[in-house]
Amino acid sequence: MRGGHPWIYRADVVDVDAEGGAIVQVIGPRRRTIGYALFSDRSQIAIRMLTRGDAEAGLPLLRTRLVAAMAVRAALHLDATAYRLVHAEADLLPSLVVDRYGEYLVVQTLSQGMDRLLPELTAMLVEIAAPAGILARNDPKVRALEGLEQTVEVLHGSVPESIIAREGPVEYEVDLRKGQKTGLFLDQRENREAAARYARGRLLDCFSYNGGFALRLARQCPEAEAIDISADAVSRIRANARRNGVPHLEAREANVFDELRRLERAGARYDTIVLDPPAFAKNKAAIPNALAGYKEINLRAMRLLSPGGHLVTCSCSYNVNEEMFAAVLHEASADSHTPVAIVEKRIQGRDHPVLLGVPETYYLKCFMLRRVE
Ligand code: SAH
């Protein structure tokens, strides 16, 4: 709460007269009204503030904030048909995510309070954005912490099995029901674009999913390889490579940890390497292992990099902050005797804003490094 953070934990709540999912008045010491909030009777995050002071929160406020969030995205003039319209706390709509995929919207309500408002939110989205269909991707595990079930359902119109999304010059086939997150890793769009400023020669895209970085960079890299541990992801990369006219992009199913070691033994060299692993530190207890994992892959990638080559290296673990990640990269550089320079330090795309004072909204770090010699 202090410093504007919108969460109040269960342990700090003295008395409750409300049911889970309600919009409540939050009263502080000396009976002063702190504001109005979403209340959860299950999560450790008992209260998610919507307003401060006496300003009441209700449907008109939520509608105003939805409209504002969408206006912000429209003003960005993104060169893409898929992007985030609502980024939860950062748009003052705690625990609500709305992504646009062309004429379809995908929604996630990740707290009891937002979930209860889903019918009203759906009606507002229909009225404001007139989508052809709205899908609820309410299958993230965090919903269990709220005592909410995991479901995927069409809330409005119809949503086809697969849709085409465009990001700059790249087209993807997306399965909105089964794809990771809401279908694509939309938060990396601007980092893929930025990487294109440096990519050249021989490319290795590690943790490629459906080919995000590889598809964008392969058009300027005469040799291109993408690796993912999931067979389904690899077949999607191949299909996307054909669709995008980069048939030289080779995709293979492998564990990146093993594959980097194998490539090193084989004496392989690359001019451009991308490391975009899943969140290694899902909680605080996992931080030491996560740091070891990040160090391992970065150290090996630095060794595989040709002098003057670029390493695009990411961490989407909120629990590993920028400083910790930078320290790992420093260690990897020292231990591999590879001098590297920071060319760019980046975060998630502008449609996933970071709200100052809410560190949870800053989770994606992306460093672009150049091997100096
Ligand atoms: N770079 C992608 C997103 C990556 S998401 C993009 O721009 O869209 C992380 C991916 O890593 C997932 O597809 C997952 O299947 C894969 N993965 C997880 N552990 C892995 C491992 N040890 N080796 C290879 N791939 C792995």
XYZ file of C-alpha atoms and ligand atoms in Angstrom:
399
model
C 0.000 0.000 0.000
C 2.691 2.423 1.006
C 4.150 4.139 -2.038
C 0.989 3.453 -4.006
C 1.197 -0.324 -4.184
C -2.350 -1.638 -4.711
C -2.148 -4.892 -2.720
C -2.950 -5.506 0.941
C -2.051 -8.941 2.282
C -4.371 -11.134 4.350
C -2.080 -10.867 7.377
C -2.619 -7.108 7.464
C -6.417 -7.268 7.411
C -7.881 -6.932 10.890
C -11.600 -7.320 10.307
C -13.762 -8.304 7.347
C -17.420 -7.782 6.674
C -17.694 -8.839 3.022
C -17.874 -11.906 0.848
C -15.130 -13.010 -1.523
C -15.277 -11.260 -4.882
C -17.037 -8.131 -3.647
C -16.006 -4.532 -4.213
C -15.364 -3.291 -0.674
C -14.665 -0.086 1.201
C -11.247 -0.360 2.861
C -11.019 1.345 6.231
C -7.698 2.109 7.861
C -6.565 3.172 11.321
C -8.648 5.987 12.858
C -11.592 4.893 10.618
C -10.199 6.744 7.663
C -11.360 5.399 4.269
C -8.276 4.202 2.402
C -10.258 3.544 -0.753
C -12.352 0.959 -2.598
C -11.028 -2.418 -3.652
C -11.599 -5.955 -4.894
C -11.732 -8.415 -1.996
C -10.631 -12.060 -2.026
C -11.408 -14.461 0.808
C -8.878 -17.044 -0.405
C -5.729 -15.419 -1.792
C -2.860 -14.085 0.321
C -3.525 -10.888 -1.621
C -6.769 -10.112 0.183
C -7.267 -6.636 -1.250
C -6.542 -5.068 -4.619
C -7.148 -1.343 -4.488
C -9.201 0.302 -7.233
C -9.406 3.831 -5.840
C -7.853 5.979 -3.098
C -9.746 8.011 -0.540
C -13.463 8.495 -0.882
C -13.722 7.865 -4.628
C -16.104 4.934 -4.983
C -15.378 2.143 -7.446
C -17.998 0.600 -9.656
C -18.787 -0.338 -13.236
C -18.497 3.229 -14.638
C -14.944 3.475 -13.278
C -13.988 0.105 -14.778
C -15.407 1.179 -18.119
C -13.474 4.449 -18.044
C -10.260 2.555 -17.331
C -10.906 0.015 -20.099
C -11.441 2.837 -22.586
C -8.288 4.605 -21.360
C -6.175 1.445 -21.627
C -7.346 0.864 -25.181
C -6.723 4.489 -26.149
C -3.135 4.173 -24.906
C -2.556 1.199 -27.225
C -4.198 2.912 -30.183
C -1.866 5.891 -29.690
C 1.184 3.599 -29.879
C 0.400 2.821 -33.551
C 1.781 -0.674 -33.147
C 2.708 -2.439 -36.352
C 0.896 -5.613 -35.305
C -2.587 -7.111 -35.188
C -1.937 -8.827 -31.833
C -1.088 -6.899 -28.681
C -2.093 -6.412 -25.059
C -5.003 -4.061 -24.462
C -5.141 -4.306 -20.673
C -2.120 -5.113 -18.498
C -3.809 -5.546 -15.133
C -2.324 -3.482 -12.271
C -0.370 -1.306 -14.724
C -3.675 -0.125 -16.236
C -5.272 0.224 -12.784
C -7.419 -2.809 -13.555
C -5.864 -5.273 -11.102
C -5.837 -8.948 -12.135
C -7.454 -8.274 -15.528
C -5.682 -9.110 -18.774
C -7.144 -8.435 -22.216
C -5.218 -9.263 -25.380
C -6.306 -8.446 -28.910
C -5.700 -10.914 -31.727
C -7.121 -9.199 -34.794
C -10.895 -9.185 -34.436
C -10.826 -11.466 -31.382
C -10.205 -10.662 -27.733
C -8.765 -13.012 -25.113
C -9.549 -12.228 -21.485
C -8.138 -13.442 -18.161
C -9.714 -12.622 -14.781
C -7.202 -13.672 -12.166
C -8.877 -12.729 -8.871
C -12.250 -13.420 -7.311
C -13.300 -9.811 -7.734
C -12.466 -9.496 -11.437
C -13.868 -12.942 -12.094
C -17.200 -12.025 -10.610
C -17.299 -8.965 -12.903
C -16.627 -11.041 -16.030
C -20.180 -10.789 -17.469
C -20.169 -6.989 -17.099
C -16.622 -6.708 -18.460
C -17.588 -8.854 -21.453
C -20.566 -6.600 -22.202
C -18.336 -3.508 -21.990
C -15.720 -5.023 -24.309
C -18.419 -5.889 -26.842
C -19.752 -2.367 -26.683
C -16.348 -0.629 -26.828
C -14.396 -2.848 -29.234
C -17.076 -4.798 -31.174
C -14.965 -7.959 -31.446
C -16.025 -10.966 -33.559
C -15.439 -13.164 -30.532
C -14.221 -13.084 -26.935
C -12.460 -16.055 -25.373
C -11.814 -16.454 -21.640
C -8.395 -18.094 -21.184
C -9.013 -18.627 -17.520
C -6.672 -21.588 -17.215
C -3.631 -20.037 -15.445
C -2.656 -21.861 -12.249
C -2.803 -18.638 -10.193
C -6.585 -18.888 -10.310
C -6.345 -21.860 -7.951
C -4.936 -19.508 -5.280
C -8.227 -17.625 -5.515
C -10.309 -20.789 -5.316
C -11.347 -20.238 -8.960
C -11.609 -23.116 -11.434
C -9.494 -23.345 -14.601
C -11.666 -22.882 -17.673
C -11.433 -21.903 -21.327
C -14.719 -20.713 -22.810
C -16.153 -18.514 -25.506
C -17.928 -15.573 -23.870
C -19.172 -13.812 -26.967
C -19.504 -14.465 -30.711
C -17.364 -17.286 -32.043
C -13.636 -17.976 -31.913
C -12.092 -20.238 -34.598
C -9.663 -23.093 -33.838
C -6.815 -21.119 -35.336
C -6.359 -17.507 -36.335
C -3.620 -15.563 -38.128
C -1.806 -12.830 -36.215
C 0.688 -10.428 -37.786
C 3.621 -8.784 -36.092
C 5.577 -6.468 -38.375
C 6.498 -8.592 -41.373
C 5.813 -11.923 -39.621
C 2.583 -13.905 -39.680
C 1.801 -16.597 -37.136
C -0.901 -19.202 -36.933
C -2.211 -19.009 -33.369
C -4.319 -21.399 -31.322
C -5.971 -19.052 -28.824
C -7.355 -21.947 -26.754
C -4.150 -23.920 -26.308
C -1.225 -21.609 -27.096
C 0.970 -20.494 -24.189
C -0.208 -17.429 -22.266
C -3.105 -16.179 -24.439
C -1.618 -17.679 -27.614
C 1.630 -15.799 -28.267
C 4.405 -14.141 -26.244
C 3.200 -10.663 -27.130
C 5.542 -9.042 -24.584
C 8.592 -9.789 -26.776
C 7.313 -8.119 -29.955
C 9.434 -4.971 -29.643
C 12.500 -6.939 -28.565
C 12.216 -9.102 -31.687
C 12.088 -5.920 -33.735
C 15.072 -4.443 -31.865
C 17.072 -7.650 -32.335
C 16.631 -7.242 -36.077
C 18.917 -4.186 -35.855
C 21.860 -6.489 -35.032
C 21.102 -9.983 -36.303
C 23.255 -11.281 -39.148
C 25.139 -14.340 -40.320
C 24.423 -17.613 -38.561
C 21.482 -17.527 -36.100
C 20.607 -19.778 -33.158
C 17.229 -19.111 -31.465
C 16.983 -21.016 -28.169
C 13.614 -21.602 -26.412
C 11.960 -20.604 -29.650
C 8.319 -21.620 -28.903
C 6.584 -21.031 -32.253
C 9.593 -19.230 -33.691
C 9.062 -15.666 -32.423
C 12.618 -14.391 -32.695
C 13.747 -16.822 -35.394
C 11.004 -15.890 -37.869
C 11.745 -12.180 -37.500
C 15.525 -12.612 -37.811
C 15.823 -15.446 -40.372
C 15.085 -13.119 -43.286
C 18.456 -11.423 -42.670
C 20.401 -14.478 -41.447
C 21.362 -16.866 -44.265
C 21.650 -19.729 -41.782
C 19.064 -20.029 -39.024
C 18.302 -22.677 -36.398
C 15.578 -22.758 -33.749
C 15.441 -25.072 -30.744
C 12.584 -25.952 -28.430
C 11.961 -28.904 -26.129
C 8.335 -29.214 -27.235
C 7.540 -31.278 -30.337
C 4.366 -29.286 -30.857
C 6.326 -26.002 -30.798
C 8.830 -27.359 -33.319
C 6.103 -28.327 -35.779
C 4.615 -24.836 -35.415
C 8.019 -23.240 -36.132
C 8.273 -25.334 -39.304
C 4.777 -24.392 -40.448
C 5.416 -20.715 -39.661
C 8.767 -20.827 -41.535
C 6.965 -22.021 -44.688
C 4.204 -19.451 -44.277
C 6.752 -16.626 -43.910
C 8.994 -17.573 -46.801
C 12.030 -18.501 -44.694
C 12.306 -22.219 -45.501
C 16.000 -22.214 -44.587
C 14.999 -21.858 -40.904
C 15.682 -25.263 -39.381
C 13.784 -26.222 -36.235
C 14.699 -29.073 -33.933
C 13.416 -30.582 -30.727
C 16.088 -30.492 -28.025
C 16.850 -29.470 -24.474
C 18.789 -26.199 -24.753
C 21.039 -27.109 -21.812
C 22.208 -30.298 -23.583
C 22.256 -28.755 -27.024
C 24.509 -25.803 -26.091
C 27.006 -28.248 -24.566
C 26.884 -30.462 -27.668
C 27.375 -27.503 -30.010
C 30.309 -26.303 -27.956
C 31.967 -29.730 -28.138
C 31.380 -29.769 -31.898
C 33.161 -26.390 -32.200
C 30.094 -24.587 -33.579
C 30.039 -20.790 -33.935
C 27.107 -18.382 -34.339
C 26.916 -14.674 -35.138
C 23.549 -14.185 -33.461
C 22.160 -16.122 -30.492
C 18.829 -15.625 -28.718
C 18.115 -16.993 -25.227
C 14.486 -16.579 -24.172
C 13.853 -19.262 -21.543
C 10.686 -19.759 -19.508
C 10.668 -18.187 -16.016
C 13.258 -20.245 -14.107
C 12.309 -18.637 -10.749
C 8.565 -19.053 -10.297
C 8.971 -18.216 -6.571
C 11.602 -16.930 -4.142
C 12.758 -20.423 -3.138
C 13.684 -21.148 -6.746
C 16.032 -18.146 -7.102
C 19.398 -19.904 -6.466
C 18.689 -22.655 -9.012
C 17.337 -20.111 -11.447
C 20.511 -18.022 -11.236
C 22.608 -21.151 -11.833
C 20.449 -21.959 -14.872
C 20.712 -18.467 -16.329
C 24.460 -18.484 -15.795
C 24.887 -21.863 -17.470
C 23.053 -21.002 -20.676
C 24.567 -17.531 -20.954
C 28.097 -18.769 -20.374
C 27.730 -21.439 -23.065
C 26.086 -19.025 -25.500
C 28.919 -16.522 -25.029
C 31.433 -19.255 -25.888
C 29.503 -20.121 -29.059
C 29.365 -16.494 -30.177
C 31.776 -15.333 -32.868
C 33.715 -12.119 -32.137
C 31.503 -9.143 -33.004
C 28.437 -11.383 -32.749
C 25.307 -10.545 -30.738
C 23.601 -12.322 -27.858
C 19.985 -11.388 -27.130
C 19.383 -12.725 -23.636
C 16.153 -12.540 -21.640
C 14.713 -13.354 -18.250
C 10.985 -13.204 -17.587
C 11.317 -14.259 -13.922
C 9.911 -11.460 -11.806
C 11.876 -12.875 -8.844
C 15.194 -12.341 -10.660
C 15.397 -8.585 -10.980
C 17.445 -6.593 -13.447
C 20.361 -6.208 -11.070
C 20.541 -9.945 -10.351
C 20.270 -10.782 -14.034
C 23.017 -8.290 -14.933
C 25.246 -9.839 -12.259
C 24.713 -13.307 -13.752
C 25.643 -12.018 -17.205
C 28.760 -10.430 -15.761
C 29.766 -13.746 -14.135
C 29.093 -15.652 -17.345
C 31.281 -13.219 -19.254
C 34.102 -13.441 -16.695
C 34.001 -17.235 -16.378
C 33.888 -17.801 -20.130
C 36.673 -15.220 -20.684
C 34.403 -13.500 -23.189
C 34.394 -9.700 -23.110
C 30.883 -8.511 -23.919
C 29.428 -5.033 -24.192
C 25.853 -4.050 -23.450
C 24.353 -2.703 -26.648
C 20.797 -2.257 -25.352
C 18.954 -2.929 -22.113
C 15.285 -3.497 -22.756
C 12.038 -4.452 -21.044
C 8.669 -5.850 -22.144
C 6.862 -4.065 -24.971
C 5.050 -0.761 -24.434
C 1.661 -2.465 -24.512
C 2.759 -4.192 -21.255
C 3.513 -1.043 -19.238
C 5.456 -1.015 -15.977
C 3.741 0.946 -13.205
C 6.241 2.684 -10.939
C 5.862 1.458 -7.369
C 4.476 -1.894 -8.525
C 7.582 -3.985 -9.195
C 5.452 -7.007 -10.163
C 4.573 -5.195 -13.396
C 8.287 -5.219 -14.406
C 9.167 -8.816 -15.130
C 10.849 -9.050 -18.525
C 14.505 -8.134 -18.904
C 16.168 -8.300 -22.312
C 19.852 -7.477 -22.762
C 21.413 -7.167 -26.180
C 25.110 -7.940 -25.886
C 27.971 -7.845 -28.374
C 31.007 -10.033 -28.054
C 33.842 -7.573 -28.208
C 36.547 -9.971 -29.395
N 11.089 -17.122 -27.591
C 9.677 -17.388 -27.639
C 9.050 -17.630 -26.283
C 9.747 -18.679 -25.460
S 8.770 -19.383 -24.213
C 8.976 -16.257 -28.370
O 9.622 -15.253 -28.722
O 7.780 -16.364 -28.585
C 9.808 -20.615 -23.594
C 9.914 -21.867 -24.477
O 10.971 -22.644 -23.932
C 8.685 -22.768 -24.494
O 8.274 -22.948 -25.830
C 9.181 -24.110 -23.912
O 8.674 -25.239 -24.609
C 10.670 -24.028 -24.130
N 11.521 -24.760 -23.185
C 11.401 -24.858 -21.841
N 12.466 -25.521 -21.320
C 13.279 -25.844 -22.364
C 14.539 -26.512 -22.476
N 15.183 -26.957 -21.400
N 15.089 -26.644 -23.685
C 14.438 -26.172 -24.798
N 13.259 -25.517 -24.741
C 12.679 -25.351 -23.551
